[in-house]
Coordinates of C-alpha atoms and ligand atoms in Angstrom, one line a residue:
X14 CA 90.1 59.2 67.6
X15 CA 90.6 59.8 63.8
X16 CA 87.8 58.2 62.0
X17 CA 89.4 58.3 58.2
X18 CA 89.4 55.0 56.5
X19 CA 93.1 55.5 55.7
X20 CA 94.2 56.5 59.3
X21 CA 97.6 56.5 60.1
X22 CA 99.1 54.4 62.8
X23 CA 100.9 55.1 65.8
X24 CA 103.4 52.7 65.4
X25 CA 105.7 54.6 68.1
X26 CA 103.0 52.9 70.5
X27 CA 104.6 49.9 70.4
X28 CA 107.8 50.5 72.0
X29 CA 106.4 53.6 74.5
X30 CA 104.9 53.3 78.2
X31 CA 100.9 53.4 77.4
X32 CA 101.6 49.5 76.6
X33 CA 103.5 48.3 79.3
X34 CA 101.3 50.7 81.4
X35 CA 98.2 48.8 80.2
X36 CA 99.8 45.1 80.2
X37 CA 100.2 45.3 84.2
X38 CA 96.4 46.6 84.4
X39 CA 94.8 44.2 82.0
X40 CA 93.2 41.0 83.5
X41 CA 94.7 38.8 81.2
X42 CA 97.6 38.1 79.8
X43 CA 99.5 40.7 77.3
X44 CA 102.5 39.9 74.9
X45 CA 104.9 42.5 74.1
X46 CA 107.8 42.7 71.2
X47 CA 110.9 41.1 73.6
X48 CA 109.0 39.2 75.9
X49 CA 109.3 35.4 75.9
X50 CA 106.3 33.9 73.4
X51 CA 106.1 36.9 71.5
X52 CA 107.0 34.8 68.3
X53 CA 104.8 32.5 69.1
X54 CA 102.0 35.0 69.5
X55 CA 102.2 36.5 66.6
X56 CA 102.4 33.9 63.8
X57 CA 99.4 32.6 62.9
X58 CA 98.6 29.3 60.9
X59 CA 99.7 29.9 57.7
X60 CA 103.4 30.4 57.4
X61 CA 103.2 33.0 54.4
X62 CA 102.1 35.6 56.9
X63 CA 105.0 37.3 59.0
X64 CA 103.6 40.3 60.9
X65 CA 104.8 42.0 63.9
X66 CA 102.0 43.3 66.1
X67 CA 102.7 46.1 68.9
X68 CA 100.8 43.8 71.6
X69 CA 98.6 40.3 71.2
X70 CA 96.4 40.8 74.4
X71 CA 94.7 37.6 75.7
X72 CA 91.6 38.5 77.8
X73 CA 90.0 35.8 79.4
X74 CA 86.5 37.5 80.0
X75 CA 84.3 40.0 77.7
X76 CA 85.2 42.9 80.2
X77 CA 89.0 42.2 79.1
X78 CA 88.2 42.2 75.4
X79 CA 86.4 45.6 75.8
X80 CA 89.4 47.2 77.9
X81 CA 91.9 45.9 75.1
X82 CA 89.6 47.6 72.2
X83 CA 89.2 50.4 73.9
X84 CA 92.6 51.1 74.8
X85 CA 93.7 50.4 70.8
X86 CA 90.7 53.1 69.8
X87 CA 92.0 55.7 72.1
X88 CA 95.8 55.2 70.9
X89 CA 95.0 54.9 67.4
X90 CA 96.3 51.3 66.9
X91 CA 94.9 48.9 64.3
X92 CA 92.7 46.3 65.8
X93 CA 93.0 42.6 64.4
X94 CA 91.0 39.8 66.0
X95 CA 92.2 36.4 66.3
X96 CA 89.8 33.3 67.0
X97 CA 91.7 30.1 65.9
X98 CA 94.3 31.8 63.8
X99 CA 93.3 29.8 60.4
X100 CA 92.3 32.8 58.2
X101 CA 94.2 32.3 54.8
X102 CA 95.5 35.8 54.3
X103 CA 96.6 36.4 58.0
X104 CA 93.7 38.6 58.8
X105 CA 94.3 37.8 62.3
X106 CA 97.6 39.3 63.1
X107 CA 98.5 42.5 61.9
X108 CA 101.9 44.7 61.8
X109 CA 102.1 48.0 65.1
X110 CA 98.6 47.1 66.1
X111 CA 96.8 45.0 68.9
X112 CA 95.8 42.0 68.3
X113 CA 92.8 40.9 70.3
X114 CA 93.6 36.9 70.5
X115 CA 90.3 35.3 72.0
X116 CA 92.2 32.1 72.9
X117 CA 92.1 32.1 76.7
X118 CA 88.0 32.5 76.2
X119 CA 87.6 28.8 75.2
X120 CA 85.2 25.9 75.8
X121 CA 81.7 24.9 74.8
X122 CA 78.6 24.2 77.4
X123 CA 76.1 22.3 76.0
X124 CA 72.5 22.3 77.6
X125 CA 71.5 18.9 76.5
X126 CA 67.5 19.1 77.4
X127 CA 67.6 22.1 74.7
X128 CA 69.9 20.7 72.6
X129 CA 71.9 23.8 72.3
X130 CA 75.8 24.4 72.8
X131 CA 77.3 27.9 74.0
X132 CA 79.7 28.2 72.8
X133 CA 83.3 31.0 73.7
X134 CA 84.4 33.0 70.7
X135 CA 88.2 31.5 70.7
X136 CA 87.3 27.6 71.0
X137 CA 88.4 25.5 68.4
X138 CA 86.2 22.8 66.5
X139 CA 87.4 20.1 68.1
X140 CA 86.0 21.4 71.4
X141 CA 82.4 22.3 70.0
X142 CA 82.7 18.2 68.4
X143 CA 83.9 17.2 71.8
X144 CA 81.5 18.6 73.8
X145 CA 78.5 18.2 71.8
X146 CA 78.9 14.3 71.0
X147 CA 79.5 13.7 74.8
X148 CA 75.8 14.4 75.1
X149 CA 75.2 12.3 71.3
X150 CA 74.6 15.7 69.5
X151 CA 76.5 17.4 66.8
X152 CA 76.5 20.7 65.0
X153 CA 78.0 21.1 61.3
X154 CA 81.4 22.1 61.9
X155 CA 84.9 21.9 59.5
X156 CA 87.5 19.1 59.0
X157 CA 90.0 20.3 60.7
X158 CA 89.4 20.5 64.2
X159 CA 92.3 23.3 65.0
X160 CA 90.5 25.3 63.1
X161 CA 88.8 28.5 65.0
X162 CA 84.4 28.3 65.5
X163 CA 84.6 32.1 64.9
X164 CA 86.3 32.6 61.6
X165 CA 84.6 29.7 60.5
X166 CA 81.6 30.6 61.7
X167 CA 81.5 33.8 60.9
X168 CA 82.1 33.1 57.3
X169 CA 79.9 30.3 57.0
X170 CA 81.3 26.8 57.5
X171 CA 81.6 23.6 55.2
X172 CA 82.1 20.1 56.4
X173 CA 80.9 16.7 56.6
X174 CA 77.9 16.9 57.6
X175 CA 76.6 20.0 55.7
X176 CA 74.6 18.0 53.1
X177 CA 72.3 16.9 56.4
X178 CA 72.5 19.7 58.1
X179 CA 73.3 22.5 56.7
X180 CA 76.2 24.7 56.8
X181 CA 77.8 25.8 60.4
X182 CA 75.8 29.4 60.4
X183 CA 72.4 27.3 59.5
X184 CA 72.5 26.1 63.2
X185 CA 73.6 29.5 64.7
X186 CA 70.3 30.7 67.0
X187 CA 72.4 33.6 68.8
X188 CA 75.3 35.5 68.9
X189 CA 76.9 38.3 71.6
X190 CA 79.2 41.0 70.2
X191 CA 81.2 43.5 71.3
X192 CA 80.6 46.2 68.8
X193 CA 83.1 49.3 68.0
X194 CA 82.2 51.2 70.7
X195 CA 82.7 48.7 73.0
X196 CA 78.8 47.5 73.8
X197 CA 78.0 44.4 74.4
X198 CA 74.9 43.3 72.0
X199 CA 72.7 40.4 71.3
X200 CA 72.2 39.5 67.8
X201 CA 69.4 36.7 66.7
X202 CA 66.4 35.9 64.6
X203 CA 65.0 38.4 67.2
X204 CA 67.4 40.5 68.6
X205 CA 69.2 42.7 66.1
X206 CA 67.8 40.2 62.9
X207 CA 69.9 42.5 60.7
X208 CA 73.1 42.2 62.3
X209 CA 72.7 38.5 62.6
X210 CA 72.1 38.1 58.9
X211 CA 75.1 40.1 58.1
X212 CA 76.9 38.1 61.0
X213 CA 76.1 34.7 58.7
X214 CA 78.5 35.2 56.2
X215 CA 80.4 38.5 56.7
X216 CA 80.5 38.3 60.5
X217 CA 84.3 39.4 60.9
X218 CA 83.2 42.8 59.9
X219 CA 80.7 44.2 62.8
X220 CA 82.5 43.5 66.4
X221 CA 84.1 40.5 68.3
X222 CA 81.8 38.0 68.8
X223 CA 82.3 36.4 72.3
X224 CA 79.5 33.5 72.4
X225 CA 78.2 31.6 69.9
X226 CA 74.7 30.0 70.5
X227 CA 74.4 26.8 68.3
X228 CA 71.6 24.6 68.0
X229 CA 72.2 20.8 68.0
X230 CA 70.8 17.5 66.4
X231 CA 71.0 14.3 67.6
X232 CA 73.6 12.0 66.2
X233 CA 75.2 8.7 67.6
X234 CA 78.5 9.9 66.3
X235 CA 79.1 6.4 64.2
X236 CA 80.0 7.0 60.4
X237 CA 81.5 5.0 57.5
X238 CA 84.2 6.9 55.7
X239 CA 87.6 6.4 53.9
X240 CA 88.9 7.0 50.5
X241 CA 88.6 5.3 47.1
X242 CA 91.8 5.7 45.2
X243 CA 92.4 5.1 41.1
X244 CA 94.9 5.3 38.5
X245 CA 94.5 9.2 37.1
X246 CA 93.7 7.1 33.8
X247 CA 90.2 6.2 34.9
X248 CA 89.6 10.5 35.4
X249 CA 86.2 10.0 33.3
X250 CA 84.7 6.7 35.1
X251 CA 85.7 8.1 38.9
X252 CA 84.3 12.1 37.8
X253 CA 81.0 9.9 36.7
X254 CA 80.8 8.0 39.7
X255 CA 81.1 10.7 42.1
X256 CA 78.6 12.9 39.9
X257 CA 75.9 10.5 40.4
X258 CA 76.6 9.9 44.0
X259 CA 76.1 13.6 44.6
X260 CA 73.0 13.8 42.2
X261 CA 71.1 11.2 44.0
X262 CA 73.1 10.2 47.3
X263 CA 70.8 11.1 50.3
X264 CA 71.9 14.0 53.1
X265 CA 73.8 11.4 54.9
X266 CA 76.1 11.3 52.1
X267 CA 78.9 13.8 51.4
X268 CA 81.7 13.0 48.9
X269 CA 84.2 14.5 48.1
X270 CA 86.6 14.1 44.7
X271 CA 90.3 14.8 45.0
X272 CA 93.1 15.1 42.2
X273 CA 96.4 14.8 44.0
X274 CA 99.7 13.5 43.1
X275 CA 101.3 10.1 45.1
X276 CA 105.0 9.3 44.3
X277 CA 105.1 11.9 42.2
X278 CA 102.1 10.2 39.6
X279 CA 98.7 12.2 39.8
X280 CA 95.8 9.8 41.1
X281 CA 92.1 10.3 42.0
X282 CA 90.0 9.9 44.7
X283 CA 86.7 10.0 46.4
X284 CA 86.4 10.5 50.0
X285 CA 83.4 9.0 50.9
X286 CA 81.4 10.0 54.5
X287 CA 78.5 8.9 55.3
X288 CA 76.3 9.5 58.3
X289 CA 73.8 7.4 58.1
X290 CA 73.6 3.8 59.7
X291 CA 76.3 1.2 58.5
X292 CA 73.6 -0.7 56.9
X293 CA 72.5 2.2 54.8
X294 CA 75.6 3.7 54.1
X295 CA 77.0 0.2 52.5
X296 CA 73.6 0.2 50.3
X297 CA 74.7 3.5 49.1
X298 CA 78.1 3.6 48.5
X299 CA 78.2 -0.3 47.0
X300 CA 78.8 1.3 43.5
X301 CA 81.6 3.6 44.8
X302 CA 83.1 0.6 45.6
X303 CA 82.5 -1.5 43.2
X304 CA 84.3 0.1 40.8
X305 CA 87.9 -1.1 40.4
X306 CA 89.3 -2.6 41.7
X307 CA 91.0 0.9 43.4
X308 CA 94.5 1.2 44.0
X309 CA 93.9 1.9 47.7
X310 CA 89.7 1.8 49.7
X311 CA 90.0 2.6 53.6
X312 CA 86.2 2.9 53.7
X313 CA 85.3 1.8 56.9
X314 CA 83.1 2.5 59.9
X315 CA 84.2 4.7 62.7
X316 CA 83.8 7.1 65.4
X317 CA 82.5 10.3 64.0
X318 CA 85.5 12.5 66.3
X319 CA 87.6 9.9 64.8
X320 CA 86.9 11.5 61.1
X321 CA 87.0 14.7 62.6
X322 CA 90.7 14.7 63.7
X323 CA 92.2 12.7 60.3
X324 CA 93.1 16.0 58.4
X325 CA 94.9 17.2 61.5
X326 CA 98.1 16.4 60.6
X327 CA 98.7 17.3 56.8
X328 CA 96.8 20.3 57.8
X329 CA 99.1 21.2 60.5
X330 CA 100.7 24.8 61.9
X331 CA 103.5 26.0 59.6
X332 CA 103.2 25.8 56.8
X333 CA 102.4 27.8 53.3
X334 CA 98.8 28.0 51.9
X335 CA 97.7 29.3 48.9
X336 CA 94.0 28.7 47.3
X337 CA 91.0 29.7 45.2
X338 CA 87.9 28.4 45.1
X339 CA 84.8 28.7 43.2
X340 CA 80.7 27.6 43.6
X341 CA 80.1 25.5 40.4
X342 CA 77.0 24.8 38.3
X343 CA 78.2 21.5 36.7
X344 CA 81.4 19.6 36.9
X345 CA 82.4 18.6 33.3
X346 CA 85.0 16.0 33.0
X347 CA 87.2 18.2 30.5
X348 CA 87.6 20.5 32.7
X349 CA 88.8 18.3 35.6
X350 CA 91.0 17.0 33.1
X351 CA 92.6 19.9 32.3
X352 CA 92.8 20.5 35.8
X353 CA 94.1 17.0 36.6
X354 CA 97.0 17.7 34.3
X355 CA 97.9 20.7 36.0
X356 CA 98.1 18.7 39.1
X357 CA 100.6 16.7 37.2
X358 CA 102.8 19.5 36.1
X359 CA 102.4 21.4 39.3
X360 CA 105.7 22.5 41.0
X361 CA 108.0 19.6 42.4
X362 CA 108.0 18.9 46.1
X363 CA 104.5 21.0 46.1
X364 CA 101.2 19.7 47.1
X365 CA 99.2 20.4 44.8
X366 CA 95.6 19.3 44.8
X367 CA 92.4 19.8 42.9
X368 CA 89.2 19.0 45.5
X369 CA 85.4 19.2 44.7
X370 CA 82.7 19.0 47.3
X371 CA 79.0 18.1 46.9
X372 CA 76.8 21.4 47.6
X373 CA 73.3 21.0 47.9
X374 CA 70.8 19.1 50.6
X375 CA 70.6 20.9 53.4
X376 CA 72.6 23.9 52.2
X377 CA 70.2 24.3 49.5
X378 CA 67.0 24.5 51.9
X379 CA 67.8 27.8 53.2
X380 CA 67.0 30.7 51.0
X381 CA 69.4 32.3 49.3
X382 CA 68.9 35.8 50.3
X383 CA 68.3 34.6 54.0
X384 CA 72.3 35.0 54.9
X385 CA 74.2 37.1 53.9
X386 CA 76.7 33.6 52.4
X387 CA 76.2 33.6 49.1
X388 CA 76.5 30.5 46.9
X389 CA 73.5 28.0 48.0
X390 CA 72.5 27.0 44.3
X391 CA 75.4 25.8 43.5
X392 CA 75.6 22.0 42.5
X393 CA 79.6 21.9 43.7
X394 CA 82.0 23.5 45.6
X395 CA 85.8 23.1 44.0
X396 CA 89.2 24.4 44.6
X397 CA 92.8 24.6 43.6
X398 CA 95.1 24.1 46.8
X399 CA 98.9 24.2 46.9
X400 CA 100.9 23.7 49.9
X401 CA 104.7 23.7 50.6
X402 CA 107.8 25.0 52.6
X403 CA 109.9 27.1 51.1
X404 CA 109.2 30.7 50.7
X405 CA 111.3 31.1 46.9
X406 CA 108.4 28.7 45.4
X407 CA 105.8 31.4 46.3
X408 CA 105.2 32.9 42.7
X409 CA 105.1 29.2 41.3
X410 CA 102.7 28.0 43.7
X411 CA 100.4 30.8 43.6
X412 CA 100.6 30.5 39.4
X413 CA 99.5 27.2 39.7
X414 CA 96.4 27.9 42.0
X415 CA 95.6 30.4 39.5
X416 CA 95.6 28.7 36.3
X417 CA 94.0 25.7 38.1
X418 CA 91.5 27.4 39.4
X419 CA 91.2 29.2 35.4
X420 CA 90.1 26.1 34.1
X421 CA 86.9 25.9 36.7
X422 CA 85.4 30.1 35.9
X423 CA 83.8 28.7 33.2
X424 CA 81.2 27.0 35.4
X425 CA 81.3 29.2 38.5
X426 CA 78.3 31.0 39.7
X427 CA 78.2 34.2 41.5
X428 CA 79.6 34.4 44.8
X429 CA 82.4 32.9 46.5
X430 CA 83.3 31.1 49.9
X431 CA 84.7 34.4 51.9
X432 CA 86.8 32.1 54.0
X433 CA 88.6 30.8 50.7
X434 CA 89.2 34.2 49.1
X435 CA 93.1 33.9 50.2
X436 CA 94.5 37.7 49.9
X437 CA 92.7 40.7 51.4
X438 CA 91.5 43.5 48.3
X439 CA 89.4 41.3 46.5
X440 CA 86.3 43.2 45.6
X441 CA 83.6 41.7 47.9
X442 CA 80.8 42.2 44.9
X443 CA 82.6 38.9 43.3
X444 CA 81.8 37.3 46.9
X445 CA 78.3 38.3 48.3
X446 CA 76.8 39.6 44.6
X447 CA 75.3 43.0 44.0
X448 CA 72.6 43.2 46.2
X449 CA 73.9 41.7 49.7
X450 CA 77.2 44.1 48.9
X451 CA 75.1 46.7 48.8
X452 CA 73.2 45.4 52.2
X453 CA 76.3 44.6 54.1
X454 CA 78.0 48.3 53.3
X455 CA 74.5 49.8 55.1
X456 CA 75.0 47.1 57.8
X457 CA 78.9 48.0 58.5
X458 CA 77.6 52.4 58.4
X459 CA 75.3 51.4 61.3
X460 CA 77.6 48.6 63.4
X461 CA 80.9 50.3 62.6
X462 CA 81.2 53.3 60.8
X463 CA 84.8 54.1 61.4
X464 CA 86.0 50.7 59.9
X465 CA 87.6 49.5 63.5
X466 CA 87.1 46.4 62.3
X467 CA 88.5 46.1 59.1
X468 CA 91.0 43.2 59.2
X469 CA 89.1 41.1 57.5
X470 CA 87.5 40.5 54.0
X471 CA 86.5 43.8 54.6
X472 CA 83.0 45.6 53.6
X473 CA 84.0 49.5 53.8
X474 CA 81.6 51.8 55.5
Ligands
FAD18 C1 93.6 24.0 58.1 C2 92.3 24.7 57.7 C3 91.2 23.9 57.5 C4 90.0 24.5 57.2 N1 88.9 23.8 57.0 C5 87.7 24.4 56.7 C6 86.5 23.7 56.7 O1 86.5 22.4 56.8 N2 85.3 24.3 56.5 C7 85.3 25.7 56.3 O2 84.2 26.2 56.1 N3 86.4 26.4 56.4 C8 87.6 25.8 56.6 N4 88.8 26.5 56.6 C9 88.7 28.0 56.4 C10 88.4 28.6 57.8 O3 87.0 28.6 58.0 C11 88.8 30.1 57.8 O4 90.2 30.1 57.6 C12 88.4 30.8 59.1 O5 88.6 32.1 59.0 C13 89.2 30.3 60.3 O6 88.7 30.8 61.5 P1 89.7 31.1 62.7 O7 88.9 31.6 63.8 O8 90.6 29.9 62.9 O9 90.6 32.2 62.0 P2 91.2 33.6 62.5 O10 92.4 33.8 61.7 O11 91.3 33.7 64.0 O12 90.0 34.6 62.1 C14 89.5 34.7 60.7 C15 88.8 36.0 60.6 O13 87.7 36.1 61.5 C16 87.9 37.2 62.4 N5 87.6 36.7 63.8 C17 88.2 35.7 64.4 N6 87.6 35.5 65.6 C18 86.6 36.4 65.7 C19 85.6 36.7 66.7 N7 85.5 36.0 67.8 N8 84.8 37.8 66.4 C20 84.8 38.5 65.3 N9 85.7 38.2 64.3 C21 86.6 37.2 64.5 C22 89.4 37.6 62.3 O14 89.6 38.9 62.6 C23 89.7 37.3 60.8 O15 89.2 38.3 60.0 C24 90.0 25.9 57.0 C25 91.1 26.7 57.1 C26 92.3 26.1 57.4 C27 93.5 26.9 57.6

């Protein structure tokens, strides 16, 4: 095995023996260049990303997902690992190498009495949502329930109900990885505490995580949310309005502020969520709705999976992503107005949108240092998003992220989401700050030294 960063590949693996030889051992299913699904296999979610892996192995047990990364060590092949596919940049897919695709290892087991789900390191959100609100619990999870539990995880994991309770890796107890050399380890407040606060935040780095042990709160899965939309001409009121209802809305409450264009015209919005009881939620989003009259309010009360699945669609498979994101201080109007007029200029046929979260609550009660995520003071979370089809409007679209996103710098704070951070190379001081860098570098020496892992936002040994 050649343990230099910059080893070379052997890319002649991918049409030799040693692979077919291994596909008719491995318990599980292997996918080979030629064989029927291999396109399939190997694209991932965002359409931007074409890469042509030697072999995407599918194990369906731990022993399978040591057998494949042992077999790629001891043939010199890059090793990418795939939970739900969703990583911006592709990180999941790889050209020549294997890619270890934990999709067959799916499904979450939830011990109600302890109010903890177990959860297998390819299951998707939906399935943690589904499984956890069958016994009326929930764990913070994204809004898009195709999206992986791993990557998310791993990274740290935003959603609706982070203002209550915290982000996804705040109700992480446990994890079980499969490190480099192909042991299987336990990492938790007490097992490995090191590893698990690296795993908070920078997770993809230090092995394959093949459980995830989630704690879980109670929560009758009924929620009020919809969207209040305006005329882009009332930027200032709606800004206002959605600043106050994150400065003194309670945990239940997580808005969200959105400058989009419909018909072609840029209009603003607040997506309201709230988690609290009907009663309660109406008290607190009466002004929200008051304002107006809107050009469009589905605020209503629903099913909490409900809300969980209504970003599927625009948020589908195939598509090309592009975004950058920042933690902010403050959210002045000039600035979103200067964003909002990007919006309006942004390439035709694109979607572009500007979209600010609340931060704070429950985020907020977790020490900064205690994770290795970095960005817990902030007030907001924002980002410049572009979606669309065809591959020539690349340079534009990626343009306009990054003069949206221009207009917000002035009011970032250090660190970044790593999950957002939408090309690999970026230098991960700008993401974890200084001093966790410096932390996670010892951490990746002692978990993987040779830089096996490496596709992902990648903390060199
Ligand atoms: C449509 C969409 C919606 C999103 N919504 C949200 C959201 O609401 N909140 C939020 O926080 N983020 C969100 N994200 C960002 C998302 O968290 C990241 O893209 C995340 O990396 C996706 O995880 P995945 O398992 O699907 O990705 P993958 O592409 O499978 O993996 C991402 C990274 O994690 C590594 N990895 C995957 N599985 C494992 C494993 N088991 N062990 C070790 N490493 C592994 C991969 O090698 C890769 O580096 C969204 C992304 C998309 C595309």
């Amino acid at each position: 095995m050649n343990s230099s960063g910059g080893r070379r590949l052997n890319t002649r693996m991918a049409s030799d023996g040693p692979l077919r030889a291994f596909a008719g051992s491995f318990p599980g299913e292997v996918v080979l260049p030629g064989d029927d699904g291999y396109d399939a296999a190997r694209f991932v979610w965002n359409r931007m990303v074409d890469r042509r892996p030697a072999a995407v192995v599918r194990p369906t047990a731990t022993d399978g997902v040591i057998a494949a990364l042992r077999f790629a060590r001891d043939h010199d092949l890059l090793v990418a690992v795939r939970g739900g596919g969703h990583s911006l940049p592709g990180l999941s897919t790889c050209d020549d190498g294997v890619v270890i695709d934990l999709s067959r290892m799916h499904g979450a087991e939830v011990d109600a009495g302890r109010r903890i789900a177990r959860v297998a390191g390819g299951s998707l959100l939906g399935e943690l949502d589904d499984a956890a609100q069958a016994a009326g619990l929930v764990c913070p999870v994204g809004v898009v329930s195709h999206t992986g539990v791993a990557g998310l995880t791993l990274g740290g994991g935003m959603g609706k109900l982070q203002r209550r309770f915290g982000l996804t890796i705040d109700n992480l107890r446990a994890v079980e990885v499969v490190t480099a050399d192909g042991e299987v380890v336990r990492a938790s407040d007490d097992e490995n505490p090191d590893l698990f606060w690296g795993v908070r935040g920078a997770g993809a780095n230090f092995g394959i995580v093949t459980v995830f042990a989630f704690a879980l709160h109670p929560f009758d899965g009924t929620v009020t949310h919809g969207v209040v939309t305006h005329p882009v001409e009332r930027l200032d009121d709606v800004v206002a309005l959605f600043r106050e209802a994150v400065e003194s809305g309670p945990g239940e409450s997580m808005p969200t502020l959105a400058v989009a264009r419909a018909n072609g015209r840029p209009v603003v919005s607040i997506s309201a969520f709230h988690s609290g009881s009907p009663e309660q939620a109406e008290r607190d989003l009466a002004d929200l709705r008051a304002y107006g009259p809107p050009l469009l309010d589905t605020i209503d009360v629903k099913p909490y999976r409900e809300a969980q699945h209504l970003a599927d669609g625009e948020m589908e498979w195939g598509h090309r992503f592009y975004m950058k994101s920042a933690f902010l201080r403050e959210l002045p109007a000039d600035a979103v107005t200067r964003c909002a007029e990007l919006v309006a200029q942004g390439p035709p046929g694109v979607e572009c949108v500007l979209s600010v979260w609340a931060w704070g609550g429950a985020i907020a009660s977790v020490p900064e240092d205690g994770t290795a995520f970095t960005g817990r003071e902030a007030s907001y979370w924002a980002s410049a998003e572009a979606q669309w089809d065809d591959r020539d409007l690349d340079p534009a679209c990626r343009e306009w992220v990054w003069d949206t996103a221009a207009e917000l710098m002035p009011y970032a704070l250090t660190g970044r989401y790593v999950n957002d951070v939408a090309e690999a190379g970026t230098d991960l001081r700008s993401v974890y700050g200084e001093a966790k860098f410096d932390r996670l570098v010892a951490l990746k020496r002692e978990w993987d030294p040779d830089n096996v892992f490496r596709l992902n936002q990648n903390i060199r040994p």
